[in-house]
Short mmCIF file of C-alpha atoms in Angstrom, two decimals:
data_model
loop_
_atom_site.label_atom_id
_atom_site.label_comp_id
_atom_site.label_asym_id
_atom_site.label_seq_id
_atom_site.Cartn_x
_atom_site.Cartn_y
_atom_site.Cartn_z
CA MET Q 5 13.39 2.01 11.90
CA ILE Q 6 10.15 3.93 12.14
CA LEU Q 7 11.92 6.88 13.73
CA VAL Q 8 14.70 6.93 11.16
CA PRO Q 9 14.16 9.93 8.90
CA GLY Q 10 13.83 9.22 5.21
CA VAL Q 11 16.95 11.22 4.38
CA LEU Q 12 19.12 8.53 6.00
CA TRP Q 13 17.97 6.05 3.37
CA ARG Q 14 19.87 8.08 0.77
CA ARG Q 15 23.04 6.85 2.42
CA GLY Q 16 24.65 3.45 2.43
CA ARG Q 17 24.92 1.21 5.47
CA VAL Q 18 27.81 3.16 7.02
CA GLY Q 19 26.15 6.51 6.35
CA ARG Q 20 22.94 5.31 7.99
CA ALA Q 21 24.88 4.08 11.02
CA LEU Q 22 26.74 7.38 11.32
CA GLY Q 23 23.61 9.49 10.85
CA ALA Q 24 21.56 7.64 13.45
CA GLY Q 25 24.45 7.12 15.86
CA VAL Q 26 25.83 10.65 15.83
CA ALA Q 27 22.38 12.21 16.22
CA THR Q 28 21.65 9.96 19.21
CA GLY Q 29 25.09 10.55 20.71
CA VAL Q 30 24.72 14.33 20.48
CA PHE Q 31 21.20 14.25 21.89
CA PHE Q 32 21.98 12.14 24.94
CA GLY Q 33 25.40 13.71 25.38
CA ALA Q 34 23.59 17.04 25.78
CA PHE Q 35 21.53 15.52 28.59
CA VAL Q 36 24.67 14.41 30.38
CA LEU Q 37 26.23 17.85 29.89
CA VAL Q 38 23.19 19.56 31.42
CA GLU Q 39 23.25 17.17 34.35
CA SER Q 40 26.96 17.02 35.05
CA GLY Q 41 28.31 20.31 33.76
CA SER Q 42 31.46 18.42 32.76
CA TRP Q 43 32.65 17.60 29.26
CA LEU Q 44 34.07 14.16 30.01
CA GLY Q 45 30.70 12.43 30.57
CA PRO Q 46 29.09 13.82 27.42
CA ALA Q 47 32.16 12.88 25.39
CA VAL Q 48 31.95 9.27 26.61
CA VAL Q 49 28.19 9.13 26.00
CA PHE Q 50 28.65 10.62 22.53
CA VAL Q 51 31.32 8.11 21.50
CA VAL Q 52 29.63 5.05 22.99
CA LEU Q 53 26.13 5.80 21.71
CA SER Q 54 27.34 6.98 18.32
CA VAL Q 55 29.15 3.73 17.72
CA PHE Q 56 26.86 1.16 19.34
CA TYR Q 57 23.48 2.71 18.58
CA GLY Q 58 24.52 3.58 15.04
CA ILE Q 59 25.55 -0.01 14.37
CA ARG Q 60 22.35 -1.33 15.97
CA VAL Q 61 20.09 0.93 13.90
CA ALA Q 62 21.87 0.15 10.64
CA ARG Q 63 21.68 -3.60 11.32
CA ARG Q 64 18.00 -3.38 12.20
CA MET Q 65 17.28 -1.38 9.06
CA ASP Q 66 19.10 -3.97 6.96
CA ARG Q 67 17.29 -6.85 8.68
CA LEU Q 68 13.83 -5.33 8.29
CA TRP Q 69 14.25 -4.15 4.69
CA PRO Q 70 17.04 -6.23 3.13
CA ALA Q 71 16.02 -5.33 -0.44
CA ALA Q 72 17.12 -1.74 0.20
CA GLU Q 73 20.75 -2.76 -0.16
CA ASP Q 74 20.17 -3.72 -3.81
CA MET Q 75 18.65 -0.33 -4.67
CA ASN Q 76 20.47 2.87 -5.52
CA ALA Q 77 20.23 5.81 -3.12
CA ALA Q 78 17.76 7.83 -5.20
CA ASP Q 79 15.36 4.89 -5.57
CA ARG Q 80 15.54 4.07 -1.85
CA ALA Q 81 14.82 7.69 -0.99
CA ALA Q 82 11.90 7.85 -3.47
CA VAL Q 83 10.35 4.70 -2.00
CA VAL Q 84 10.71 5.94 1.58
CA ARG Q 85 9.39 9.40 0.74
CA ALA Q 86 6.32 8.09 -1.10
CA THR Q 87 5.57 5.51 1.58
CA ARG Q 88 5.86 7.94 4.48
CA ARG Q 89 3.64 10.44 2.63
CA GLY Q 90 1.03 7.85 1.70
CA GLU Q 91 1.47 8.45 -2.03
CA ALA Q 92 2.05 6.23 -5.02
CA VAL Q 93 5.68 6.13 -5.97
CA GLY Q 94 6.40 7.99 -9.21
CA ASP Q 95 8.24 5.14 -10.90
CA PRO Q 96 5.97 2.06 -11.27
CA ARG Q 97 8.96 -0.31 -11.21
CA LEU Q 98 9.47 0.73 -7.55
CA ALA Q 99 5.95 -0.36 -6.48
CA PRO Q 100 7.18 -3.71 -5.10
CA ALA Q 101 9.79 -1.81 -3.07
CA VAL Q 102 7.04 0.35 -1.57
CA ALA Q 103 5.23 -2.81 -0.51
CA GLU Q 104 8.45 -4.20 0.99
CA TYR Q 105 9.20 -0.99 2.87
CA ALA Q 106 5.61 -0.74 4.15
CA GLY Q 107 5.93 -4.32 5.37
CA ALA Q 108 9.21 -3.45 7.08
CA LEU Q 109 7.52 -0.54 8.87
CA ARG Q 110 4.74 -2.87 10.04
CA ARG Q 111 7.28 -5.41 11.34
CA ALA Q 112 9.23 -2.68 13.13
CA ALA Q 113 6.05 -1.35 14.73
CA GLU Q 114 5.09 -4.83 15.89
CA GLU Q 115 8.52 -5.39 17.43
CA ASP Q 116 8.29 -2.01 19.15
CA ARG Q 117 4.81 -2.76 20.52
CA LEU Q 118 6.24 -5.76 22.31
CA ARG Q 119 8.70 -3.45 24.10
CA ARG Q 120 6.16 -0.83 25.23
CA TRP Q 121 6.05 -2.19 28.77
CA VAL Q 122 9.78 -1.40 29.08
CA ILE Q 123 9.09 2.25 28.21
CA LEU Q 124 6.33 2.35 30.80
CA LEU Q 125 8.65 0.93 33.46
CA VAL Q 126 11.45 3.35 32.55
CA THR Q 127 8.98 6.26 32.66
CA VAL Q 128 7.88 5.32 36.19
CA LEU Q 129 11.51 5.06 37.30
CA ALA Q 130 12.43 8.34 35.59
CA LEU Q 131 9.50 10.06 37.30
CA ALA Q 132 10.67 8.80 40.70
CA LEU Q 133 14.21 9.97 39.92
CA ALA Q 134 12.96 13.38 38.78
CA VAL Q 135 11.06 13.86 42.05
CA TYR Q 136 14.15 12.79 44.00
CA ASP Q 137 16.39 15.15 41.98
CA THR Q 138 13.94 17.99 42.50
CA LEU Q 139 14.08 17.49 46.26
CA SER Q 140 17.79 16.83 46.68
CA GLY Q 141 19.67 17.24 43.40
CA THR Q 142 21.41 20.04 41.61
CA THR Q 143 19.63 22.26 39.12
CA GLY Q 144 21.26 20.41 36.21
CA GLU Q 145 20.13 17.03 37.55
CA THR Q 146 16.60 18.31 38.05
CA VAL Q 147 16.38 19.80 34.55
CA ALA Q 148 17.81 16.68 32.89
CA SER Q 149 15.51 14.39 34.88
CA TRP Q 150 12.34 16.32 34.01
CA LEU Q 151 13.36 16.58 30.35
CA LEU Q 152 13.76 12.81 30.29
CA VAL Q 153 10.32 12.38 31.89
CA ALA Q 154 8.82 14.69 29.24
CA LEU Q 155 10.44 12.70 26.43
CA LEU Q 156 9.26 9.41 27.87
CA LEU Q 157 5.72 10.72 28.30
CA ALA Q 158 5.76 11.91 24.70
CA ASP Q 159 6.87 8.43 23.70
CA LEU Q 160 3.99 6.90 25.63
CA LEU Q 161 1.27 9.38 24.67
CA TRP Q 162 2.15 11.03 21.35
CA TRP Q 163 4.25 8.44 19.54
CA PRO Q 164 1.63 5.64 19.30
CA ARG Q 165 -0.75 7.96 17.44
CA ARG Q 166 2.04 9.16 15.14
CA ARG Q 167 3.17 5.58 14.53
CA ASP Q 168 -0.39 4.50 13.67
CA ARG Q 169 -0.72 7.42 11.25
CA LEU Q 170 2.57 6.50 9.59
CA LEU Q 171 1.42 2.89 9.20
CA ALA Q 172 -1.88 4.04 7.68
CA LEU Q 173 0.05 6.21 5.21
CA ALA Q 174 2.30 3.26 4.38
CA ASP Q 175 -0.73 1.06 3.69
CA ARG Q 176 -2.22 3.76 1.46
CA ALA Q 177 1.07 4.19 -0.44
CA GLU Q 178 1.41 0.45 -0.90
CA LYS Q 179 -2.09 0.13 -2.37
CA ALA Q 180 -1.70 3.22 -4.57
CA SER Q 181 1.72 2.16 -5.86
CA LEU Q 182 0.65 -1.39 -6.64
CA HIS Q 183 -2.51 -0.08 -8.34
CA ARG Q 184 -0.48 2.35 -10.45
CA ALA Q 185 2.01 -0.36 -11.38
CA HIS Q 186 -0.86 -2.67 -12.33
CA GLU Q 187 -2.45 0.05 -14.47
CA THR Q 188 0.87 0.78 -16.16
CA SER Q 189 1.54 -2.87 -16.92
CA GLY Q 190 -2.05 -3.25 -18.14
CA THR Q 191 -1.58 -0.32 -20.50
CA ARG Q 192 1.62 -1.88 -21.84
CA ASP Q 193 -0.11 -5.23 -22.30
CA GLU Q 194 -2.80 -3.58 -24.43
CA ASP Q 195 -0.19 -2.03 -26.75
#
C-alpha cells in the first residue's frame, strides 16, 4: 500500500487492481523478456501477475483503509495527496480521513517490516544466481539477474529511508489536518 501511487486512489476497487496489477505484470514481464528473448514467458508472467498481484493489492488496500470505499474519488485522492505531502487537507471535513489513511500507512509499514528478512534472503539468493549467470549464463540471463540484484539492494538500502520519510509526512499531515479541522469547528462554534 505504501508503494501504491496516489493516482490509483482516484479509481475504484477494480481500477486499483488493474493499475497495480498491469504495472507489475509489465515490469516483471520485461525482465522475463530480457532473460528469455521469447514472448511466451513474458506473456504468461504479465497475465498471471496482472491478475493475482492486482487482486492482492486491491484487497490489501481495502483491508488497511476500509473507509476509502465510502469516499468519492476526488476526496480519496485529496486525502492521499495531502497525507503523502505532509500537508493539511484543504477540506476540514476530510481531516478524519487523513488520520485514517496515515494510520493505514503505519499499519502497512509495520506489516512490511515483519517481512524484511524475506527480502534479505531473496537478495542473497539473487546475488548468488547473478554470479552464476555471469559465469555460465547468456547475456540476457546475466543482465536480468543483475537488474534484479540492483532492485533488491535498492529495496534494502533506499526504501527504508523513503518509507520513514513518508511516514513522517503522514504524521505531519495528520496533525495539521486535525488542527485545521479543530480550528474550523472552533470558529463555527464561536459564531
